[in-house]
Amino acid sequence: MAVEIEMRARFTEEVHKQLVTRLKAEGEDLGPDDKNIYFYVLPDQLLKVTDNMAAGSAKITLKTGRIGQGAVFPETEIEIARNDVPAAVRIFNALGFEHAMHQAFNQRHNFRFRGVEIAVKWSDAWGHHAEFEVLLDETADAAAQENAATRIRDVADELGVRLMTEQELADFTAAFEAAEQARKKKQAASVAPAG
């Protein structure tokens, strides 16, 4: 199991364009990485089924922890065939996770800059945003995790990007989840038989 140190930023379309331009000039361009993702937001975990259209691959990922509760996310991944994505989603829904599922298309372009992987992204829920991450071995101690977090903050500062605080992340994800639940409730009511 790897340990992902991850921080996020949201910004305008103009900042998005400037960041991509700078990373293409000064960073390592890892290429487009568009994905269709089925998220299952569970109390203390995030379960994902990812169809990576750009790479022609798919995977199931379990991250312990939640956005807004720290930057350290131990994660376990299993590669699956792309044509198994619908079956994986059906299995997780049948196991009772359907109420926690959100589907999202993520347009993304990946870069590496000063040892930090940066996914510059756009999605309906998040708008223009980026994830800054450093992947560590599962044996990484607290000092290694803090060094990775410091490296991410330093890179974001150098690029002129303000990272979201844990409170901003918690507030944003709570608002998103509440809006999604309201949308699902409204959708269910509109298809329920009159009676």
PDB file of C-alpha atoms in Angstrom:
ATOM      1  CA  MET A   1       0.000   0.000   0.000  1.00  0.00           C
ATOM      2  CA  ALA A   2       1.330   3.416  -0.940  1.00  0.00           C
ATOM      3  CA  VAL A   3       0.842   6.601   1.044  1.00  0.00           C
ATOM      4  CA  GLU A   4      -0.252   9.606  -0.959  1.00  0.00           C
ATOM      5  CA  ILE A   5       0.452  13.105   0.335  1.00  0.00           C
ATOM      6  CA  GLU A   6      -2.083  15.236  -1.507  1.00  0.00           C
ATOM      7  CA  MET A   7      -3.128  18.870  -1.428  1.00  0.00           C
ATOM      8  CA  ARG A   8      -5.600  20.710  -3.628  1.00  0.00           C
ATOM      9  CA  ALA A   9      -6.229  24.141  -5.057  1.00  0.00           C
ATOM     10  CA  ARG A  10      -9.198  25.697  -6.868  1.00  0.00           C
ATOM     11  CA  PHE A  11      -8.755  28.649  -9.194  1.00  0.00           C
ATOM     12  CA  THR A  12     -10.076  30.579 -12.163  1.00  0.00           C
ATOM     13  CA  GLU A  13      -9.822  29.534 -15.796  1.00  0.00           C
ATOM     14  CA  GLU A  14      -7.159  32.222 -16.294  1.00  0.00           C
ATOM     15  CA  VAL A  15      -4.997  30.804 -13.477  1.00  0.00           C
ATOM     16  CA  HIS A  16      -5.552  27.336 -14.970  1.00  0.00           C
ATOM     17  CA  LYS A  17      -4.198  28.507 -18.340  1.00  0.00           C
ATOM     18  CA  GLN A  18      -1.216  30.268 -16.734  1.00  0.00           C
ATOM     19  CA  LEU A  19      -0.365  27.206 -14.636  1.00  0.00           C
ATOM     20  CA  VAL A  20      -0.490  24.852 -17.646  1.00  0.00           C
ATOM     21  CA  THR A  21       1.665  27.243 -19.698  1.00  0.00           C
ATOM     22  CA  ARG A  22       4.280  27.474 -16.955  1.00  0.00           C
ATOM     23  CA  LEU A  23       4.333  23.745 -16.266  1.00  0.00           C
ATOM     24  CA  LYS A  24       4.709  22.975 -19.980  1.00  0.00           C
ATOM     25  CA  ALA A  25       7.679  25.362 -20.106  1.00  0.00           C
ATOM     26  CA  GLU A  26       9.404  24.446 -16.829  1.00  0.00           C
ATOM     27  CA  GLY A  27       8.060  21.072 -15.725  1.00  0.00           C
ATOM     28  CA  GLU A  28       7.911  17.570 -17.114  1.00  0.00           C
ATOM     29  CA  ASP A  29       4.770  17.134 -19.230  1.00  0.00           C
ATOM     30  CA  LEU A  30       3.259  13.736 -18.400  1.00  0.00           C
ATOM     31  CA  GLY A  31       0.383  14.254 -20.829  1.00  0.00           C
ATOM     32  CA  PRO A  32      -3.409  14.269 -20.829  1.00  0.00           C
ATOM     33  CA  ASP A  33      -5.094  11.959 -18.329  1.00  0.00           C
ATOM     34  CA  ASP A  34      -8.875  12.304 -18.790  1.00  0.00           C
ATOM     35  CA  LYS A  35     -10.908  10.002 -16.559  1.00  0.00           C
ATOM     36  CA  ASN A  36     -14.475   9.005 -15.862  1.00  0.00           C
ATOM     37  CA  ILE A  37     -14.676   8.267 -12.143  1.00  0.00           C
ATOM     38  CA  TYR A  38     -17.303   6.650  -9.934  1.00  0.00           C
ATOM     39  CA  PHE A  39     -16.676   7.924  -6.386  1.00  0.00           C
ATOM     40  CA  TYR A  40     -18.133   6.252  -3.320  1.00  0.00           C
ATOM     41  CA  VAL A  41     -17.786   8.735  -0.464  1.00  0.00           C
ATOM     42  CA  LEU A  42     -17.872   6.633   2.696  1.00  0.00           C
ATOM     43  CA  PRO A  43     -17.556   7.832   6.314  1.00  0.00           C
ATOM     44  CA  ASP A  44     -13.768   7.432   6.593  1.00  0.00           C
ATOM     45  CA  GLN A  45     -12.816   6.170   3.152  1.00  0.00           C
ATOM     46  CA  LEU A  46     -13.060   6.962  -0.516  1.00  0.00           C
ATOM     47  CA  LEU A  47     -13.680   4.089  -2.902  1.00  0.00           C
ATOM     48  CA  LYS A  48     -13.233   4.812  -6.629  1.00  0.00           C
ATOM     49  CA  VAL A  49     -13.723   2.972  -9.880  1.00  0.00           C
ATOM     50  CA  THR A  50     -11.721   4.838 -12.515  1.00  0.00           C
ATOM     51  CA  ASP A  51     -11.961   4.505 -16.282  1.00  0.00           C
ATOM     52  CA  ASN A  52      -8.784   6.190 -17.516  1.00  0.00           C
ATOM     53  CA  MET A  53      -9.791   6.975 -21.085  1.00  0.00           C
ATOM     54  CA  ALA A  54      -6.482   8.655 -21.941  1.00  0.00           C
ATOM     55  CA  ALA A  55      -4.349   5.684 -20.864  1.00  0.00           C
ATOM     56  CA  GLY A  56      -6.785   2.966 -21.900  1.00  0.00           C
ATOM     57  CA  SER A  57      -6.738   1.475 -18.400  1.00  0.00           C
ATOM     58  CA  ALA A  58      -8.965   1.157 -15.344  1.00  0.00           C
ATOM     59  CA  LYS A  59      -8.583   0.571 -11.623  1.00  0.00           C
ATOM     60  CA  ILE A  60     -10.308   0.325  -8.285  1.00  0.00           C
ATOM     61  CA  THR A  61      -8.829   2.500  -5.534  1.00  0.00           C
ATOM     62  CA  LEU A  62      -9.509   2.580  -1.803  1.00  0.00           C
ATOM     63  CA  LYS A  63      -8.192   5.630   0.043  1.00  0.00           C
ATOM     64  CA  THR A  64      -8.447   5.783   3.797  1.00  0.00           C
ATOM     65  CA  GLY A  65      -9.260   9.200   5.174  1.00  0.00           C
ATOM     66  CA  ARG A  66     -11.383  11.958   3.702  1.00  0.00           C
ATOM     67  CA  ILE A  67     -10.714  15.211   1.917  1.00  0.00           C
ATOM     68  CA  GLY A  68     -10.543  17.901   4.578  1.00  0.00           C
ATOM     69  CA  GLN A  69      -9.139  15.563   7.246  1.00  0.00           C
ATOM     70  CA  GLY A  70      -5.443  15.852   6.482  1.00  0.00           C
ATOM     71  CA  ALA A  71      -3.159  15.466   3.493  1.00  0.00           C
ATOM     72  CA  VAL A  72      -2.077  11.846   4.122  1.00  0.00           C
ATOM     73  CA  PHE A  73      -4.060   9.183   2.267  1.00  0.00           C
ATOM     74  CA  PRO A  74      -2.955   5.533   2.459  1.00  0.00           C
ATOM     75  CA  GLU A  75      -4.272   3.911  -0.710  1.00  0.00           C
ATOM     76  CA  THR A  76      -4.669   0.489  -2.234  1.00  0.00           C
ATOM     77  CA  GLU A  77      -5.186   0.047  -5.976  1.00  0.00           C
ATOM     78  CA  ILE A  78      -6.201  -2.898  -8.133  1.00  0.00           C
ATOM     79  CA  GLU A  79      -5.886  -2.712 -11.912  1.00  0.00           C
ATOM     80  CA  ILE A  80      -8.953  -3.951 -13.813  1.00  0.00           C
ATOM     81  CA  ALA A  81      -9.848  -4.164 -17.488  1.00  0.00           C
ATOM     82  CA  ARG A  82     -11.709  -1.133 -18.851  1.00  0.00           C
ATOM     83  CA  ASN A  83     -14.615  -3.330 -19.909  1.00  0.00           C
ATOM     84  CA  ASP A  84     -14.961  -4.429 -16.248  1.00  0.00           C
ATOM     85  CA  VAL A  85     -15.730  -0.888 -15.026  1.00  0.00           C
ATOM     86  CA  PRO A  86     -19.549  -1.280 -15.344  1.00  0.00           C
ATOM     87  CA  ALA A  87     -19.403  -4.625 -13.496  1.00  0.00           C
ATOM     88  CA  ALA A  88     -17.310  -3.113 -10.687  1.00  0.00           C
ATOM     89  CA  VAL A  89     -19.820  -0.269 -10.323  1.00  0.00           C
ATOM     90  CA  ARG A  90     -22.728  -2.763 -10.247  1.00  0.00           C
ATOM     91  CA  ILE A  91     -20.966  -4.809  -7.559  1.00  0.00           C
ATOM     92  CA  PHE A  92     -20.335  -1.795  -5.307  1.00  0.00           C
ATOM     93  CA  ASN A  93     -23.902  -0.571  -5.843  1.00  0.00           C
ATOM     94  CA  ALA A  94     -25.268  -4.049  -5.010  1.00  0.00           C
ATOM     95  CA  LEU A  95     -23.172  -4.057  -1.826  1.00  0.00           C
ATOM     96  CA  GLY A  96     -25.178  -1.040  -0.655  1.00  0.00           C
ATOM     97  CA  PHE A  97     -22.861   1.811  -1.652  1.00  0.00           C
ATOM     98  CA  GLU A  98     -25.089   3.288  -4.375  1.00  0.00           C
ATOM     99  CA  HIS A  99     -26.364   6.034  -2.031  1.00  0.00           C
ATOM    100  CA  ALA A 100     -22.756   7.248  -1.648  1.00  0.00           C
ATOM    101  CA  MET A 101     -21.872   7.198  -5.365  1.00  0.00           C
ATOM    102  CA  HIS A 102     -21.032  10.257  -7.444  1.00  0.00           C
ATOM    103  CA  GLN A 103     -20.025  10.011 -11.075  1.00  0.00           C
ATOM    104  CA  ALA A 104     -17.704  12.620 -12.561  1.00  0.00           C
ATOM    105  CA  PHE A 105     -15.737  13.257 -15.707  1.00  0.00           C
ATOM    106  CA  ASN A 106     -12.325  14.774 -14.968  1.00  0.00           C
ATOM    107  CA  GLN A 107     -10.469  16.547 -17.730  1.00  0.00           C
ATOM    108  CA  ARG A 108      -6.861  16.515 -16.571  1.00  0.00           C
ATOM    109  CA  HIS A 109      -3.293  17.056 -17.660  1.00  0.00           C
ATOM    110  CA  ASN A 110      -0.445  15.716 -15.540  1.00  0.00           C
ATOM    111  CA  PHE A 111       2.932  17.285 -14.882  1.00  0.00           C
ATOM    112  CA  ARG A 112       5.920  16.719 -12.606  1.00  0.00           C
ATOM    113  CA  PHE A 113       7.616  19.791 -11.138  1.00  0.00           C
ATOM    114  CA  ARG A 114      10.436  19.665  -8.573  1.00  0.00           C
ATOM    115  CA  GLY A 115       9.465  16.139  -7.499  1.00  0.00           C
ATOM    116  CA  VAL A 116       5.750  16.890  -7.118  1.00  0.00           C
ATOM    117  CA  GLU A 117       3.137  15.425  -9.446  1.00  0.00           C
ATOM    118  CA  ILE A 118       0.539  18.008 -10.392  1.00  0.00           C
ATOM    119  CA  ALA A 119      -2.748  17.117 -12.056  1.00  0.00           C
ATOM    120  CA  VAL A 120      -4.281  20.283 -13.515  1.00  0.00           C
ATOM    121  CA  LYS A 121      -7.962  19.484 -13.795  1.00  0.00           C
ATOM    122  CA  TRP A 122     -11.488  20.547 -14.585  1.00  0.00           C
ATOM    123  CA  SER A 123     -14.714  18.885 -13.439  1.00  0.00           C
ATOM    124  CA  ASP A 124     -18.314  19.995 -12.977  1.00  0.00           C
ATOM    125  CA  ALA A 125     -18.085  19.738  -9.199  1.00  0.00           C
ATOM    126  CA  TRP A 126     -14.679  21.331  -8.644  1.00  0.00           C
ATOM    127  CA  GLY A 127     -14.374  23.639 -11.645  1.00  0.00           C
ATOM    128  CA  HIS A 128     -10.741  24.463 -12.465  1.00  0.00           C
ATOM    129  CA  HIS A 129      -8.463  22.927  -9.868  1.00  0.00           C
ATOM    130  CA  ALA A 130      -5.271  20.993  -9.277  1.00  0.00           C
ATOM    131  CA  GLU A 131      -4.027  18.179  -7.107  1.00  0.00           C
ATOM    132  CA  PHE A 132      -0.445  18.333  -5.898  1.00  0.00           C
ATOM    133  CA  GLU A 133       0.862  14.987  -4.702  1.00  0.00           C
ATOM    134  CA  VAL A 134       3.882  13.028  -3.622  1.00  0.00           C
ATOM    135  CA  LEU A 135       3.593   9.252  -3.423  1.00  0.00           C
ATOM    136  CA  LEU A 136       5.527   7.580  -0.611  1.00  0.00           C
ATOM    137  CA  ASP A 137       6.186   3.978   0.321  1.00  0.00           C
ATOM    138  CA  GLU A 138       3.901   2.606   3.027  1.00  0.00           C
ATOM    139  CA  THR A 139       6.861   2.534   5.428  1.00  0.00           C
ATOM    140  CA  ALA A 140       7.301   6.329   5.249  1.00  0.00           C
ATOM    141  CA  ASP A 141       7.406   7.777   8.741  1.00  0.00           C
ATOM    142  CA  ALA A 142       5.870  11.043   9.955  1.00  0.00           C
ATOM    143  CA  ALA A 143       9.049  12.998   9.126  1.00  0.00           C
ATOM    144  CA  ALA A 144       9.020  11.757   5.509  1.00  0.00           C
ATOM    145  CA  GLN A 145       5.331  12.606   5.245  1.00  0.00           C
ATOM    146  CA  GLU A 146       5.937  16.120   6.580  1.00  0.00           C
ATOM    147  CA  ASN A 147       8.885  16.593   4.197  1.00  0.00           C
ATOM    148  CA  ALA A 148       6.607  15.642   1.297  1.00  0.00           C
ATOM    149  CA  ALA A 149       3.923  18.068   2.508  1.00  0.00           C
ATOM    150  CA  THR A 150       6.534  20.833   2.780  1.00  0.00           C
ATOM    151  CA  ARG A 151       7.756  20.088  -0.750  1.00  0.00           C
ATOM    152  CA  ILE A 152       4.171  20.382  -2.041  1.00  0.00           C
ATOM    153  CA  ARG A 153       3.621  23.706  -0.242  1.00  0.00           C
ATOM    154  CA  ASP A 154       6.943  25.053  -1.559  1.00  0.00           C
ATOM    155  CA  VAL A 155       6.100  24.051  -5.148  1.00  0.00           C
ATOM    156  CA  ALA A 156       2.625  25.594  -4.913  1.00  0.00           C
ATOM    157  CA  ASP A 157       4.160  28.815  -3.547  1.00  0.00           C
ATOM    158  CA  GLU A 158       6.740  28.878  -6.342  1.00  0.00           C
ATOM    159  CA  LEU A 159       3.966  28.445  -8.913  1.00  0.00           C
ATOM    160  CA  GLY A 160       1.827  31.149  -7.277  1.00  0.00           C
ATOM    161  CA  VAL A 161      -0.994  28.739  -6.418  1.00  0.00           C
ATOM    162  CA  ARG A 162      -2.806  29.007  -3.085  1.00  0.00           C
ATOM    163  CA  LEU A 163      -3.549  25.591  -1.634  1.00  0.00           C
ATOM    164  CA  MET A 164      -6.889  25.067   0.061  1.00  0.00           C
ATOM    165  CA  THR A 165      -6.874  24.730   3.838  1.00  0.00           C
ATOM    166  CA  GLU A 166      -8.239  21.582   5.458  1.00  0.00           C
ATOM    167  CA  GLN A 167     -11.277  23.593   6.602  1.00  0.00           C
ATOM    168  CA  GLU A 168     -11.915  24.891   3.069  1.00  0.00           C
ATOM    169  CA  LEU A 169     -11.668  21.339   1.744  1.00  0.00           C
ATOM    170  CA  ALA A 170     -14.019  20.004   4.434  1.00  0.00           C
ATOM    171  CA  ASP A 171     -16.549  22.795   3.800  1.00  0.00           C
ATOM    172  CA  PHE A 172     -16.385  22.353   0.023  1.00  0.00           C
ATOM    173  CA  THR A 173     -16.823  18.578   0.114  1.00  0.00           C
ATOM    174  CA  ALA A 174     -19.639  18.796   2.691  1.00  0.00           C
ATOM    175  CA  ALA A 175     -21.493  21.311   0.499  1.00  0.00           C
ATOM    176  CA  PHE A 176     -20.947  19.118  -2.568  1.00  0.00           C
ATOM    177  CA  GLU A 177     -22.189  15.985  -0.790  1.00  0.00           C
ATOM    178  CA  ALA A 178     -25.273  17.813   0.550  1.00  0.00           C
ATOM    179  CA  ALA A 179     -26.096  19.157  -2.921  1.00  0.00           C
ATOM    180  CA  GLU A 180     -25.642  15.676  -4.433  1.00  0.00           C
ATOM    181  CA  GLN A 181     -27.936  14.096  -1.840  1.00  0.00           C
ATOM    182  CA  ALA A 182     -30.579  16.779  -2.481  1.00  0.00           C
ATOM    183  CA  ARG A 183     -30.250  16.214  -6.237  1.00  0.00           C
ATOM    184  CA  LYS A 184     -30.628  12.442  -5.833  1.00  0.00           C
ATOM    185  CA  LYS A 185     -33.646  12.886  -3.544  1.00  0.00           C
ATOM    186  CA  LYS A 186     -35.300  15.230  -6.039  1.00  0.00           C
ATOM    187  CA  GLN A 187     -34.510  12.850  -8.893  1.00  0.00           C
ATOM    188  CA  ALA A 188     -35.969   9.885  -6.978  1.00  0.00           C
ATOM    189  CA  ALA A 189     -39.121  11.876  -6.166  1.00  0.00           C
ATOM    190  CA  SER A 190     -39.602  12.814  -9.820  1.00  0.00           C
ATOM    191  CA  VAL A 191     -39.542   9.164 -10.932  1.00  0.00           C
ATOM    192  CA  ALA A 192     -41.523   7.747  -7.992  1.00  0.00           C
ATOM    193  CA  PRO A 193     -45.034   6.587  -8.869  1.00  0.00           C
ATOM    194  CA  ALA A 194     -47.818   8.894  -7.757  1.00  0.00           C
ATOM    195  CA  GLY A 195     -49.811   7.381  -4.991  1.00  0.00           C
TER     196      GLY A 195
END
